[in-house]
Coordinates of C-alpha atoms in Angstrom, one line a residue:
M371 CA 44.8 75.7 169.6
F372 CA 46.4 76.6 172.8
E373 CA 46.8 80.3 172.1
W374 CA 43.0 80.6 170.7
I375 CA 42.0 79.3 174.1
W376 CA 44.3 81.6 175.9
D377 CA 43.2 84.7 173.9
W378 CA 39.5 83.9 174.4
W379 CA 40.2 83.4 178.3
M380 CA 41.9 87.0 178.4
A381 CA 39.2 88.5 176.3
L382 CA 36.7 87.1 178.9
L383 CA 38.8 88.4 181.7
M384 CA 39.0 91.9 180.1
Y385 CA 35.3 91.8 179.4
L386 CA 34.6 91.1 183.1
G387 CA 37.0 94.2 184.1
F388 CA 40.1 92.2 184.9
K389 CA 43.4 93.8 184.0
C390 CA 46.8 92.9 184.4
H391 CA 49.0 95.7 185.9
Y392 CA 52.7 95.8 185.1
K393 CA 55.3 98.3 186.4
I394 CA 58.0 98.2 183.5
L395 CA 61.4 99.9 183.7
L396 CA 62.6 101.6 180.3
T397 CA 66.3 102.4 180.5
G398 CA 69.5 102.7 178.6
L399 CA 71.8 105.4 177.6
D400 CA 70.8 108.7 176.2
N401 CA 70.0 108.8 172.3
S402 CA 69.3 104.9 172.4
G403 CA 65.6 105.7 171.5
K404 CA 63.8 105.4 174.8
S405 CA 61.8 108.5 174.3
T406 CA 61.0 107.6 170.7
L407 CA 59.8 104.2 171.8
L408 CA 57.5 105.8 174.5
H409 CA 56.0 108.1 172.0
M410 CA 55.5 105.3 169.4
L411 CA 53.9 103.2 172.2
A412 CA 51.5 106.0 173.1
D413 CA 50.5 106.5 169.6
E414 CA 49.5 102.7 168.6
P415 CA 45.9 102.5 167.8
K416 CA 45.5 99.9 170.6
A417 CA 46.9 102.1 173.2
Q418 CA 45.1 104.2 175.8
R419 CA 47.4 106.7 177.6
L420 CA 46.4 107.5 181.3
E421 CA 47.5 110.1 183.7
N422 CA 50.8 109.6 185.3
P423 CA 50.8 109.0 189.2
P424 CA 51.5 111.9 191.6
G425 CA 55.1 112.4 191.8
I426 CA 56.1 111.0 188.6
R427 CA 56.9 113.6 186.0
A428 CA 55.7 113.1 182.4
T429 CA 59.2 113.0 181.2
F430 CA 59.9 109.8 183.2
G431 CA 57.0 107.8 182.6
E432 CA 53.8 106.8 180.9
Q433 CA 50.9 104.8 181.8
L434 CA 49.5 102.8 178.9
I435 CA 46.9 100.0 178.2
F436 CA 47.6 97.6 175.6
D437 CA 44.8 94.9 175.1
E438 CA 44.5 93.4 178.8
F439 CA 47.9 94.8 180.0
H440 CA 48.1 98.1 181.9
I441 CA 51.6 99.1 182.0
H442 CA 53.4 101.8 183.6
V443 CA 56.7 102.4 181.8
Y444 CA 59.2 104.6 183.7
D445 CA 62.1 106.0 181.4
L446 CA 65.1 106.6 183.5
G447 CA 67.4 107.4 181.0
G448 CA 70.0 110.3 181.2
M449 CA 70.1 109.9 184.9
P450 CA 73.4 109.2 186.6
L451 CA 74.7 105.7 186.4
P452 CA 72.5 103.2 188.3
G453 CA 73.0 102.9 191.8
G454 CA 71.5 104.3 195.1
N455 CA 67.8 105.1 194.9
F456 CA 67.6 103.7 191.4
K457 CA 69.0 100.3 192.5
A458 CA 66.7 100.4 195.6
Q459 CA 63.7 100.6 193.0
L460 CA 64.7 97.6 191.0
P461 CA 62.7 95.0 192.9
T462 CA 59.4 97.2 192.5
F463 CA 59.5 96.6 188.6
D464 CA 57.8 93.5 187.0
A465 CA 60.2 93.8 183.9
I466 CA 63.0 95.7 182.6
I467 CA 63.5 97.0 179.0
F468 CA 67.1 98.0 178.1
L469 CA 67.7 99.9 175.0
I470 CA 71.0 100.0 173.1
D471 CA 72.0 102.1 170.2
A472 CA 73.4 99.3 167.8
T473 CA 75.2 102.0 165.8
D474 CA 77.2 103.6 168.6
K475 CA 80.0 101.1 169.1
A476 CA 81.9 103.5 171.0
R477 CA 79.4 103.6 173.7
F478 CA 79.0 99.8 174.1
G479 CA 81.2 99.8 177.1
E480 CA 79.5 102.6 178.9
A481 CA 76.2 100.9 178.0
K482 CA 77.4 97.5 179.5
E483 CA 78.3 99.4 182.8
W484 CA 74.9 100.8 183.0
M485 CA 73.3 97.3 182.3
K486 CA 75.6 95.6 184.8
P487 CA 74.1 96.6 188.1
I488 CA 70.7 95.3 186.7
L489 CA 72.1 92.0 185.7
E490 CA 73.9 91.4 188.9
D491 CA 71.2 92.3 191.3
V492 CA 70.2 89.0 193.4
R493 CA 67.0 90.5 194.4
I494 CA 65.6 90.4 190.9
P495 CA 66.3 86.7 189.6
E496 CA 62.9 86.2 187.8
I497 CA 62.4 89.6 186.5
P498 CA 62.3 89.4 182.6
I499 CA 64.8 91.7 180.7
L500 CA 64.1 92.5 177.2
I501 CA 67.1 94.2 175.4
L502 CA 66.0 96.3 172.2
A503 CA 69.1 96.9 170.1
N504 CA 67.8 99.9 168.2
K505 CA 68.6 101.7 165.0
I506 CA 69.2 98.6 162.7
D507 CA 67.9 100.6 159.8
R508 CA 71.2 102.4 159.6
P509 CA 74.0 100.5 157.7
N510 CA 76.6 100.9 160.6
A511 CA 74.5 99.0 163.0
V512 CA 76.0 95.9 164.3
D513 CA 74.1 92.5 164.2
E514 CA 72.5 90.5 167.1
H515 CA 75.4 88.2 167.5
E516 CA 77.6 91.2 168.0
I517 CA 75.5 92.8 170.7
I518 CA 75.4 89.4 172.7
F519 CA 79.3 89.3 172.4
Q520 CA 79.8 92.9 173.4
F521 CA 77.7 92.8 176.3
G522 CA 78.7 89.4 177.5
L523 CA 75.1 88.1 177.4
E524 CA 76.2 84.5 175.6
E525 CA 75.2 82.6 178.8
M526 CA 72.3 84.7 179.7
C527 CA 70.0 84.8 176.7
T528 CA 67.3 82.3 177.3
G529 CA 65.8 82.1 173.8
K530 CA 63.1 83.9 171.9
E531 CA 60.6 81.0 172.2
A532 CA 61.9 79.2 175.5
S533 CA 60.2 79.1 178.7
L534 CA 62.9 78.3 181.3
P535 CA 63.2 78.5 184.9
E536 CA 66.1 80.9 185.1
R537 CA 65.5 84.7 184.5
P538 CA 64.0 85.2 180.9
L539 CA 66.5 87.6 179.0
E540 CA 66.4 88.1 175.4
V541 CA 67.9 90.6 172.6
F542 CA 65.7 91.9 169.8
M543 CA 67.1 93.9 166.8
T544 CA 64.8 96.8 166.3
S545 CA 64.3 100.1 164.5
I546 CA 61.9 102.0 166.5
V547 CA 61.5 104.8 163.5
A548 CA 60.7 102.1 160.9
R549 CA 58.5 100.3 163.5
Q550 CA 60.4 97.1 163.1
G551 CA 61.3 94.5 165.7
Y552 CA 59.9 96.1 169.0
G553 CA 56.7 94.3 168.4
Q554 CA 58.1 90.8 168.6
G555 CA 60.2 92.0 171.5
F556 CA 56.9 92.9 173.5
K557 CA 55.0 89.9 172.5
W558 CA 58.0 88.0 174.1
L559 CA 58.0 90.0 176.9
Q560 CA 54.1 89.7 177.3
Q561 CA 54.5 85.9 177.3
R562 CA 57.2 86.0 179.9
L563 CA 55.1 88.2 182.3
R564 CA 52.0 85.7 181.6
E565 CA 54.2 82.7 182.9

C-alpha cells in the first residue's frame, strides 16, 4: 500500500516538473564493466540521455534521466589509484557505485585497495555505496559470500531490505551483458537515496 502511495506521489511531483538530481560516482578497476554498464543504462527504454556539462569529457560521464531521477554518472575507472583530486571530490557525490570483476580473483587485492579510500573517508559517512560484482554469467565467478569476505565487508553490509542509520552499503551480484542483477542494485540505491 505504502509503495503505491509513494509511486503516486512521485508521479505527481514529476508531472509538476519536480526532478530529483543525483551525482553518482561509478568506479572500479579497468575491465570490471563500467563502460558496459553506462552503455546499458543509456540504452534503457526509460532513459533519456542529456549533454554532459562543460569540462566533463564524454568518456567520463553520462547524464541520464530514469523516471523521476536525473543522475549524473561519472566513470572514473582507469585513473590512477584514488587520492588527491579524486579524494577531494568524494563529498560532492550523492552515491557511489563500485564495480568488481567477480571472475578476476588475482585482482581482488588491487580492487580492495582502490575501494579502501572510499570506505575510510570520514567526510562521506552517509553516502550509499552500491557494490556490483559483475560477470556472474561466467563459470569462474565467485559468489556473494566470497566477495564480501575478500573485500572485508562482513561488518559493513547493511542488508538489501534494511534501512539503517549507518552508511548504506550492499553487494549485488550482476551480469551486465546478460542484464541480470544490476536492476535490483539500482532499486536498492534509489530507495537509499530517497531516505
